[in-house]
Coordinates of C-alpha atoms and ligand atoms in Angstrom, one line a residue:
X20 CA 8.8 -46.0 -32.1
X21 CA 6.4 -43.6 -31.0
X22 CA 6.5 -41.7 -27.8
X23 CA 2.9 -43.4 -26.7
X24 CA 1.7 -47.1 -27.0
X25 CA -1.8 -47.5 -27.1
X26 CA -2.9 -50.6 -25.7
X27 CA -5.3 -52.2 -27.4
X28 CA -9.1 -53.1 -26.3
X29 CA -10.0 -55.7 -24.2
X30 CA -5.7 -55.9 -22.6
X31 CA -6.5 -56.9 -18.9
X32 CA -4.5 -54.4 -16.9
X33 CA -4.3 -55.5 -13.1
X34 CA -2.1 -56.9 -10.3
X35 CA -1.5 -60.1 -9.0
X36 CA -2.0 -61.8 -5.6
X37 CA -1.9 -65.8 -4.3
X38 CA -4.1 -67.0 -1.4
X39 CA -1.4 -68.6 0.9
X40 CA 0.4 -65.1 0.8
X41 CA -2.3 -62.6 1.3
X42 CA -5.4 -65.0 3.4
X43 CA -3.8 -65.6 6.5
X44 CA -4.3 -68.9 8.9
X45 CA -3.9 -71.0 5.4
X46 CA -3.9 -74.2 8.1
X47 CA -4.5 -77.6 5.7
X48 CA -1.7 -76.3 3.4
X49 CA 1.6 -77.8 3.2
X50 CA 3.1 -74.7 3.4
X51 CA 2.1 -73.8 6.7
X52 CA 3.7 -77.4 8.2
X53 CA 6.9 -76.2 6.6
X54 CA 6.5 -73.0 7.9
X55 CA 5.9 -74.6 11.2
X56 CA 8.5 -76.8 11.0
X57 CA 10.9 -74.5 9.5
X58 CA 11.6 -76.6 6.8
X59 CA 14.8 -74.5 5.6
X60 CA 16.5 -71.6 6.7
X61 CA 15.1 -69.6 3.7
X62 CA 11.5 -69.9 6.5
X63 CA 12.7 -67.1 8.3
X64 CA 9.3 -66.5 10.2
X65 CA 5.4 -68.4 9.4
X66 CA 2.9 -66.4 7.2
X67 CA 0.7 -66.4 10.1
X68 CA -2.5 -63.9 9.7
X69 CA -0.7 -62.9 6.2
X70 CA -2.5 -59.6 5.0
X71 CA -5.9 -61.1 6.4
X72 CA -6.9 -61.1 2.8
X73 CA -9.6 -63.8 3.8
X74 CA -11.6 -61.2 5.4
X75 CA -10.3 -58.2 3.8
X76 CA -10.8 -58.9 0.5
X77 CA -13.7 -56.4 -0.6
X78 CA -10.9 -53.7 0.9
X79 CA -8.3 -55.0 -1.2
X80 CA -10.8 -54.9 -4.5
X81 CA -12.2 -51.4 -3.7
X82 CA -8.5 -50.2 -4.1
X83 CA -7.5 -51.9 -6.6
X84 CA -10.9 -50.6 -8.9
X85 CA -10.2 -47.0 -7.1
X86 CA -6.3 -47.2 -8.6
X87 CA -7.6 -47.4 -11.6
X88 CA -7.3 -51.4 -12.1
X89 CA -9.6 -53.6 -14.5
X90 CA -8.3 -56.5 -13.4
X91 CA -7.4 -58.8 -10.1
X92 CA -5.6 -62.3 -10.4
X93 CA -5.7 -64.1 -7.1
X94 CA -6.0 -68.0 -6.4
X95 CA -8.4 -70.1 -4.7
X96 CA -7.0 -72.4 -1.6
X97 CA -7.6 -76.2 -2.7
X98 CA -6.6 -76.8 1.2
X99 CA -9.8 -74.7 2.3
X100 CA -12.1 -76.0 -0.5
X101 CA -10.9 -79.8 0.0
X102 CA -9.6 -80.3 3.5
X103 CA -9.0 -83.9 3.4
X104 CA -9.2 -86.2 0.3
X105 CA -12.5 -86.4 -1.3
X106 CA -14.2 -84.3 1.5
X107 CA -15.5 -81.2 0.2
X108 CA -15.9 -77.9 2.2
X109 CA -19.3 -75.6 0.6
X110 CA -18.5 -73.1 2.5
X111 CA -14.9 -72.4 1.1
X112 CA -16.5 -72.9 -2.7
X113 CA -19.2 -69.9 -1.7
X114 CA -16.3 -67.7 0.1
X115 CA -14.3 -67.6 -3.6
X116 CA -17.4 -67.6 -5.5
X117 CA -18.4 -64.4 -3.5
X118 CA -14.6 -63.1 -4.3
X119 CA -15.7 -63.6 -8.4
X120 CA -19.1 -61.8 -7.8
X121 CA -17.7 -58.9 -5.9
X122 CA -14.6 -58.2 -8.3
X123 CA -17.5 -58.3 -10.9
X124 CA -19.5 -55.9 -8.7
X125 CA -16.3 -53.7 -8.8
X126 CA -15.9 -53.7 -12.2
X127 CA -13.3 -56.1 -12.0
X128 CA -12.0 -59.1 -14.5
X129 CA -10.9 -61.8 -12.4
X130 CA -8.5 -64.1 -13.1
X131 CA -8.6 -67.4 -11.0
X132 CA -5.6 -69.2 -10.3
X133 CA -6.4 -72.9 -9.4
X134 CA -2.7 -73.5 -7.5
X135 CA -0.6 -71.3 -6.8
X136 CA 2.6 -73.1 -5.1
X137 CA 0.4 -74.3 -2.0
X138 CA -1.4 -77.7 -2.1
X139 CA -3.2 -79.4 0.5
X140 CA -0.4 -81.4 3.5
X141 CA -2.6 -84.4 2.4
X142 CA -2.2 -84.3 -1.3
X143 CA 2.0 -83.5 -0.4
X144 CA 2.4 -86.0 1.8
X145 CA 0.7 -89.0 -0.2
X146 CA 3.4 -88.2 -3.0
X147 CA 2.6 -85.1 -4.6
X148 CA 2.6 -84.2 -8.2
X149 CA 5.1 -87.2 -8.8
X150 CA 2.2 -89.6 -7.4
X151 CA 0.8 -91.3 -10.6
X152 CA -2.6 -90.4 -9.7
X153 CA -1.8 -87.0 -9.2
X154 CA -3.9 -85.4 -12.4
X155 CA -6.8 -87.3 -11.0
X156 CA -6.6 -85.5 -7.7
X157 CA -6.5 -82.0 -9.5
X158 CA -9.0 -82.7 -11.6
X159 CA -11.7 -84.2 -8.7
X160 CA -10.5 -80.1 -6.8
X161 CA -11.1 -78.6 -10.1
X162 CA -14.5 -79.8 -10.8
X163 CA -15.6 -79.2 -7.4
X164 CA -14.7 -75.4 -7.6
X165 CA -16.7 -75.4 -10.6
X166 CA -18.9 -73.1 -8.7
X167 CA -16.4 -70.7 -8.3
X168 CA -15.7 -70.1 -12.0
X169 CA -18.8 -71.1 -13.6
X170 CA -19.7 -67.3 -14.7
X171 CA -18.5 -63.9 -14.7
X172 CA -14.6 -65.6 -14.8
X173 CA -12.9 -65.5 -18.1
X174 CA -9.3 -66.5 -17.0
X175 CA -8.1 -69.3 -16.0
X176 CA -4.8 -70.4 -15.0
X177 CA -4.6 -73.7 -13.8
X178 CA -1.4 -73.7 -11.7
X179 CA 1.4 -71.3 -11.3
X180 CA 5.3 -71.2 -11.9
X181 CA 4.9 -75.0 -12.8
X182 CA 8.5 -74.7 -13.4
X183 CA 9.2 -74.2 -9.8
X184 CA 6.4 -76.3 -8.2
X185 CA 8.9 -79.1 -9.9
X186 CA 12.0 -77.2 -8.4
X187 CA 10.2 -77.4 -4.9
X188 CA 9.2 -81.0 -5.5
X189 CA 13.1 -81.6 -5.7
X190 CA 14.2 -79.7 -3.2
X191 CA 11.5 -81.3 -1.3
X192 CA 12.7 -85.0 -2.1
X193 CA 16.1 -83.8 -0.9
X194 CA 15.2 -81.8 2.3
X195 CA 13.2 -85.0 3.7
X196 CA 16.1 -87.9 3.1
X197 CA 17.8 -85.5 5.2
X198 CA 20.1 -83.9 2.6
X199 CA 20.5 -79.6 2.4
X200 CA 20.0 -77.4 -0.6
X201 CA 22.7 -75.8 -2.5
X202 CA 23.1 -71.8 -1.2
X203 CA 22.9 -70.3 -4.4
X204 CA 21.2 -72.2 -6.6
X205 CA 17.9 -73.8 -7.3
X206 CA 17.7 -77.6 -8.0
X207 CA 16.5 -78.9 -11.3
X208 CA 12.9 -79.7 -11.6
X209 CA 11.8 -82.9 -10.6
X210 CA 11.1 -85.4 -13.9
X211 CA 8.6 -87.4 -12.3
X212 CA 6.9 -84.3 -10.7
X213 CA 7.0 -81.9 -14.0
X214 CA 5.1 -85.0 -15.8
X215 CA 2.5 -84.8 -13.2
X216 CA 2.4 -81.2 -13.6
X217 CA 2.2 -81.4 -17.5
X218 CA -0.9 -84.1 -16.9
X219 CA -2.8 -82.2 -14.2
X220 CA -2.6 -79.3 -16.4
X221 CA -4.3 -80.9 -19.4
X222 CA -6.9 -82.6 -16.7
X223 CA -7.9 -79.3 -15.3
X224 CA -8.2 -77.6 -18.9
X225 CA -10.6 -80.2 -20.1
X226 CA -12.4 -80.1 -16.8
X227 CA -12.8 -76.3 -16.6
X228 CA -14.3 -76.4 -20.4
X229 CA -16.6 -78.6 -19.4
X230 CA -18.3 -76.5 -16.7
X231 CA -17.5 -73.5 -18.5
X232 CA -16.2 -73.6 -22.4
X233 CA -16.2 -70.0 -22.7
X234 CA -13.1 -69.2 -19.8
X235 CA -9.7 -69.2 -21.6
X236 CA -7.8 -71.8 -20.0
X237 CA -3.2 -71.6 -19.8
X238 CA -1.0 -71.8 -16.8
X239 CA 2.0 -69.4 -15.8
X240 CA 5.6 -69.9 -16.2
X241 CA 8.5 -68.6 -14.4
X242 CA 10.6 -67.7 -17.2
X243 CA 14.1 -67.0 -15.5
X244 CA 15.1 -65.4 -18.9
X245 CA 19.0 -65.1 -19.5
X246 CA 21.7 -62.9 -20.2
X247 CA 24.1 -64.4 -22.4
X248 CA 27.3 -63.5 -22.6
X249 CA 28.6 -62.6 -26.2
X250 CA 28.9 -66.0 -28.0
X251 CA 26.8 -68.3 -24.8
X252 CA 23.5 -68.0 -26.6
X253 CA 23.9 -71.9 -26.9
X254 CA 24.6 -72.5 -23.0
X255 CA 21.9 -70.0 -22.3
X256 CA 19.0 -71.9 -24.5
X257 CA 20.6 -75.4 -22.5
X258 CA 20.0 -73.5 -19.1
X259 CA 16.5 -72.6 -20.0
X260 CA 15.6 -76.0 -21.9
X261 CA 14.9 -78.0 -18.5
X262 CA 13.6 -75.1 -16.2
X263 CA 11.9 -73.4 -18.4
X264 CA 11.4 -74.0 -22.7
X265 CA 9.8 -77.5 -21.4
X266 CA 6.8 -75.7 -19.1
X267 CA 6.4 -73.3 -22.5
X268 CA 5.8 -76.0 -24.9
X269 CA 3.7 -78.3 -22.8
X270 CA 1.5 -75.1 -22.9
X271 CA 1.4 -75.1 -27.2
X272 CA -2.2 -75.0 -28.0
X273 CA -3.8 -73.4 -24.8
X274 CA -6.2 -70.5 -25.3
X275 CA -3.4 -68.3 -23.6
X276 CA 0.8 -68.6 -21.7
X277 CA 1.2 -66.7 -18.8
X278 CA 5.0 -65.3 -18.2
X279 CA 6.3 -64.3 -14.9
X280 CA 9.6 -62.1 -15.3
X281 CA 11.8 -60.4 -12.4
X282 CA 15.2 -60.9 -13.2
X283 CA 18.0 -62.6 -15.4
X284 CA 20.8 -64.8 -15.4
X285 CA 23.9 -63.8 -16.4
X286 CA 25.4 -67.3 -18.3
X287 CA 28.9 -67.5 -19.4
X288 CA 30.9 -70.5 -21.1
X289 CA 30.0 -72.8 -18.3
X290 CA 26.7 -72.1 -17.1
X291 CA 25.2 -69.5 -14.6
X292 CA 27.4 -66.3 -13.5
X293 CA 27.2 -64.9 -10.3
X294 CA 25.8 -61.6 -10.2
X295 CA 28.5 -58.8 -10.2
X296 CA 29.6 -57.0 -7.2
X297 CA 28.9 -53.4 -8.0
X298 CA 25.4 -54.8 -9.7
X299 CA 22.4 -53.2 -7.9
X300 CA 20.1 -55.9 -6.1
X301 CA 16.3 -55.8 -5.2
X302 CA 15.4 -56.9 -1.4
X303 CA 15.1 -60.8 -2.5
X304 CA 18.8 -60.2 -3.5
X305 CA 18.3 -60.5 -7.6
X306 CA 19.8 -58.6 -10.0
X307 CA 17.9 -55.3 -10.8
X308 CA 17.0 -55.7 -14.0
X309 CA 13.8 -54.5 -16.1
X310 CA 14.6 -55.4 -19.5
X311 CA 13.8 -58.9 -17.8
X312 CA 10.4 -58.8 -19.4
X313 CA 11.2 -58.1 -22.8
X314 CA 13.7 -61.4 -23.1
X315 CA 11.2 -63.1 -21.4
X316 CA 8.5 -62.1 -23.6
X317 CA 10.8 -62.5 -26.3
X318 CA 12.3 -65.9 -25.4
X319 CA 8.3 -67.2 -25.3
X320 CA 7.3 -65.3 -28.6
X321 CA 10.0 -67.8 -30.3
X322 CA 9.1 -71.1 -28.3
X323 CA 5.9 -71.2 -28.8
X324 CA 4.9 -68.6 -31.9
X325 CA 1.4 -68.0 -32.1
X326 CA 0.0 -68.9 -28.5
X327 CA -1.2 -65.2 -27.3
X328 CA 0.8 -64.1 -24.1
X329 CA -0.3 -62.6 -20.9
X330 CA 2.1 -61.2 -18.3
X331 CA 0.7 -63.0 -15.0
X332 CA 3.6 -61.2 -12.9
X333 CA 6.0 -58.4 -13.1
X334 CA 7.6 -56.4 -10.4
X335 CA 10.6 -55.9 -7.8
X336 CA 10.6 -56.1 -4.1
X337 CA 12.1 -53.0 -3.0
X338 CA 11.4 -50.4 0.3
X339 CA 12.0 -47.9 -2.2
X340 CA 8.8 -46.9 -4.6
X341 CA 10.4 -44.3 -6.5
X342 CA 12.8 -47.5 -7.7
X343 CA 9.7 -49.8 -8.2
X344 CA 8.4 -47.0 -10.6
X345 CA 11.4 -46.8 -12.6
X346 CA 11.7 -50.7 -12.8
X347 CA 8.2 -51.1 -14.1
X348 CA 8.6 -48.1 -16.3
X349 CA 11.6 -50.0 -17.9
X350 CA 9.6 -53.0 -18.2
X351 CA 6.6 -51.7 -19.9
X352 CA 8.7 -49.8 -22.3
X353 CA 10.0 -53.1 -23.1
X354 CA 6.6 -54.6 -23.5
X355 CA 5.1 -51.8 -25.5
X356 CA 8.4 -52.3 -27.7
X357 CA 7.5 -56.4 -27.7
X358 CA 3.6 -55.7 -28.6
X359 CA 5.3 -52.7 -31.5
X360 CA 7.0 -55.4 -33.0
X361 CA 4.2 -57.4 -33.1
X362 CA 3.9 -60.1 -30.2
X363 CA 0.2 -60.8 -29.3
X364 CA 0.1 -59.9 -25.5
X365 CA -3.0 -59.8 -24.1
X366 CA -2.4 -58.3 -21.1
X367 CA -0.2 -56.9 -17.6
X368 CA -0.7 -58.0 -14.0
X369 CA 1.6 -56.6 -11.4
X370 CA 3.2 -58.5 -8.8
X371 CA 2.1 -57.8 -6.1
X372 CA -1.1 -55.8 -5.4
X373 CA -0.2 -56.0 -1.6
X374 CA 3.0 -56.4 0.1
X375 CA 2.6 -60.0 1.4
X376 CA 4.2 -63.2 2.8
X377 CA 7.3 -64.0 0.1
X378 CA 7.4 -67.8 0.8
X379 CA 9.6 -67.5 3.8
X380 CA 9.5 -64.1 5.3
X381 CA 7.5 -60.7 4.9
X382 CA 10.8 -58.3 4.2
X383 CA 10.9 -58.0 0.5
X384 CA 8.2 -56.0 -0.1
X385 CA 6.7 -56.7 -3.9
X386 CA 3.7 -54.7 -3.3
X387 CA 1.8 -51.6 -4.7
X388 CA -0.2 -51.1 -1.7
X389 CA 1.8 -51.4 2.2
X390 CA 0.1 -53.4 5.0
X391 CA 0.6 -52.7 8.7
X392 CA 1.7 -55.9 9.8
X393 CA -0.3 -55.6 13.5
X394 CA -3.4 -53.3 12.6
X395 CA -3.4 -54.5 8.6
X396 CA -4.0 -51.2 7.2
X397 CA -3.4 -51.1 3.8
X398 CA -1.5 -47.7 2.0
X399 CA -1.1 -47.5 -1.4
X400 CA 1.8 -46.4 -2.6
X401 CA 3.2 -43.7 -5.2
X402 CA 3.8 -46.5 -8.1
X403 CA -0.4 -47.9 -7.0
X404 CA -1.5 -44.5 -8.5
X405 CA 0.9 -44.3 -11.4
X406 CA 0.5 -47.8 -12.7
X407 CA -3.6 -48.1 -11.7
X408 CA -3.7 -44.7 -14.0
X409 CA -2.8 -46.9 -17.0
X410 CA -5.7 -48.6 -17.1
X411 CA -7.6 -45.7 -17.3
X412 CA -5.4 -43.8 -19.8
X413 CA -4.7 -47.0 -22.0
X414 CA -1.8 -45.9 -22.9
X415 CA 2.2 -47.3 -22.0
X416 CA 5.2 -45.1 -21.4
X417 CA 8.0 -46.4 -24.0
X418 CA 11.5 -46.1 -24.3
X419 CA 11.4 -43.0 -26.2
X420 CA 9.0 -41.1 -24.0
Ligands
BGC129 C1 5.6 -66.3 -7.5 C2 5.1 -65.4 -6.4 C3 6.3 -64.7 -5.7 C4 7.0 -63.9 -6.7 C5 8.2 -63.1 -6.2 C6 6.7 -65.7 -8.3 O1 7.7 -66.7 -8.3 O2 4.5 -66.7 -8.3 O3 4.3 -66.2 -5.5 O4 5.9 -64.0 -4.5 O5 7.4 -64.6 -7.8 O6 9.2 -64.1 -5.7

């Protein structure tokens, strides 16, 4: 392969946010009552004021334009935009459609993320995704931030990690008949709860094309790809069928699949292996490990051949930039190899544009640009420059260069 990749025109180049871990004072979620109840032990502190995205959001966008960025994904709050059921808050519509304006303004693509792992406490505690009506809910939310994504938004993905909304649902189920999670492992996903997911997924693609047929409509998939030992390829396609191949082929047909990589599993003869002692790990304790992408990329390219692919997050929580750079250097060589070989990726987002609240405490440190955690200051890092340059350059470091 060449030294250079040359990414073609129109590949969205950006990073990656969610509203509960950047807003602050995200109140009517259900995150914030487990936060506040301290659901698990994984809560080790609330998200609190978060990166007080709410009001600093033109501050976050004039960076991330500055680095060089063409694109922003973040996610509207269906707690702030429906705070109990049916009642509908105009003001919280006009705050995100201001948010699509002013990216615009920036020169900005946004990408709108319709749920992104928080839902409103009312919506959680009447059932969930597992309620029947579930898909009708999502759909009422949807059309109501029609607003929001009416014009000037191209992308949408309709929920996040569906994969592990289902996982929560489950662990959920087993945290409230007074049961505890495993300590190094995540449960399956919830059956009843990935069906909703599958149906509120379809609801909201229909109802976003009818506001606005143009915006190219897929959801986002944790992809947890695998490392199989020599000769476990079968137990590693058994590991993935449940948490992950399922999520990718209820998505077969949509204008686009989002993948989310970080890190694989290792899988032997009977399952999962733990990660090695002398392995290095990344501040949420997984395996460092950027050829992550390119099985993941890889592992979608077979499953569902033909639906274009967009990385919607890729990145490593780490106190240590110079290690972030190398990781993502890693992973883009792999994805310049991927796009070489001739998988249709349409673009990159980077998790995380900020370092924010990681569902349960604000010490692993995903992000490009730091935050003071009492003045909220933001600092972009070394990597913020580096990777932002990209999207001015166009052009990929690969394995060779
Ligand atoms: C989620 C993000 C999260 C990141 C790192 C993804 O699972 O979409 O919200 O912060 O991974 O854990």
């Amino acid at each position: 392969m060449d030294d250079f990749f040359t990414l073609p025109e129109g590949f969205l180049w950006g990073a990656s946010t969610s509203a509960h871990q950047i807003e602050g004072s995200n109140t009517g979620s259900d995150w914030w009552a487990f936060e506040q109840a301290g659901l698990t032990d994984r809560i080790e502190e609330p998200s609190g004021d978060a990166c007080d995205s709410f009001h600093r959001w033109p501050e976050d966008m004039d960076l991330l334009a500055g680095l060089g960025f063409t694109d922003y994904r973040f996610s509207i709050e269906w707690a702030r935009i429906e705070p109990s059921p049916g009642r509908f808050s105009s003001e919280a519509v006009a705050h995100y459609r201001r948010m699509v304006e002013g990216a615009r303004e920036r020169g900005l693509r946004p990408m709108v993320t319709l749920h992104h792992f928080t839902a409103p406490l009312w919506f959680t505690e009447r059932g969930g995704w597992a309620a029947p009506d579930s898909g009708d809910l999502f759909a009422r939310y949807v059309e109501a931030a029609a607003p929001v994504y009416g014009e000037g938004v191209d992308h949408i993905c309709t929920i996040n990690e569906p994969n592990m909304v289902a996982v929560m649902a489950a662990a959920l189920r087993t945290l409230t008949a007074g049961g505890s999670l495993p300590a190094t492992s995540l449960p399956l996903p919830d059956e009843a709860a990935t069906e909703g997911l599958v149906r509120a997924h379809r609801r909201a693609v229909d109802t976003v094309k009818s506001y606005a047929p143009h915006v190219r409509t897929g959801w986002s998939v944790a992809n947890q790809a695998c490392r199989p030992e020599p000769g476990c390829e079968e137990q590693a396609a058994a590991y993935l069928h449940p948490r992950v191949s399922v999520f990718l082929e209820a998505a077969r047909g949509d204008d686009w699949l989002g993948l989310q990589a970080y890190t694989r599993t290792r899988i032997g003869p009977s399952g999962p292996l733990p990660i090695p002692q002398d392995a290095e790990r990344t501040l949420t304790g997984w395996e460092y490990d950027p050829q992550a992408l390119g099985a993941a990329l890889r592992h979608t390219a077979a499953t569902v051949p033909g639906t274009p692919l967009i990385v919607t997050e890729n990145g490593i929580a780490t106190a240590d930039d110079d290690r972030r750079i190398a990781y993502t250097t890693g992973a883009l060589a792999d994805l310049a190899e991927a796009m070489a070989e001739g998988v249709d990726v349409q673009g990159y987002f980077h998790w995380s544009a900020l370092d924010n609240y990681e569902w349960g405490s604000y010490r692993p440190t995903f992000g490009l640009i730091a935050v003071d955690r009492k003045t909220f200051v933001r600092t972009p890092k070394p990597s913020a420059a580096w990777l932002g340059a990209i999207g001015r350059t166009r052009v990929l470091p690969t394995a060779s260069s």
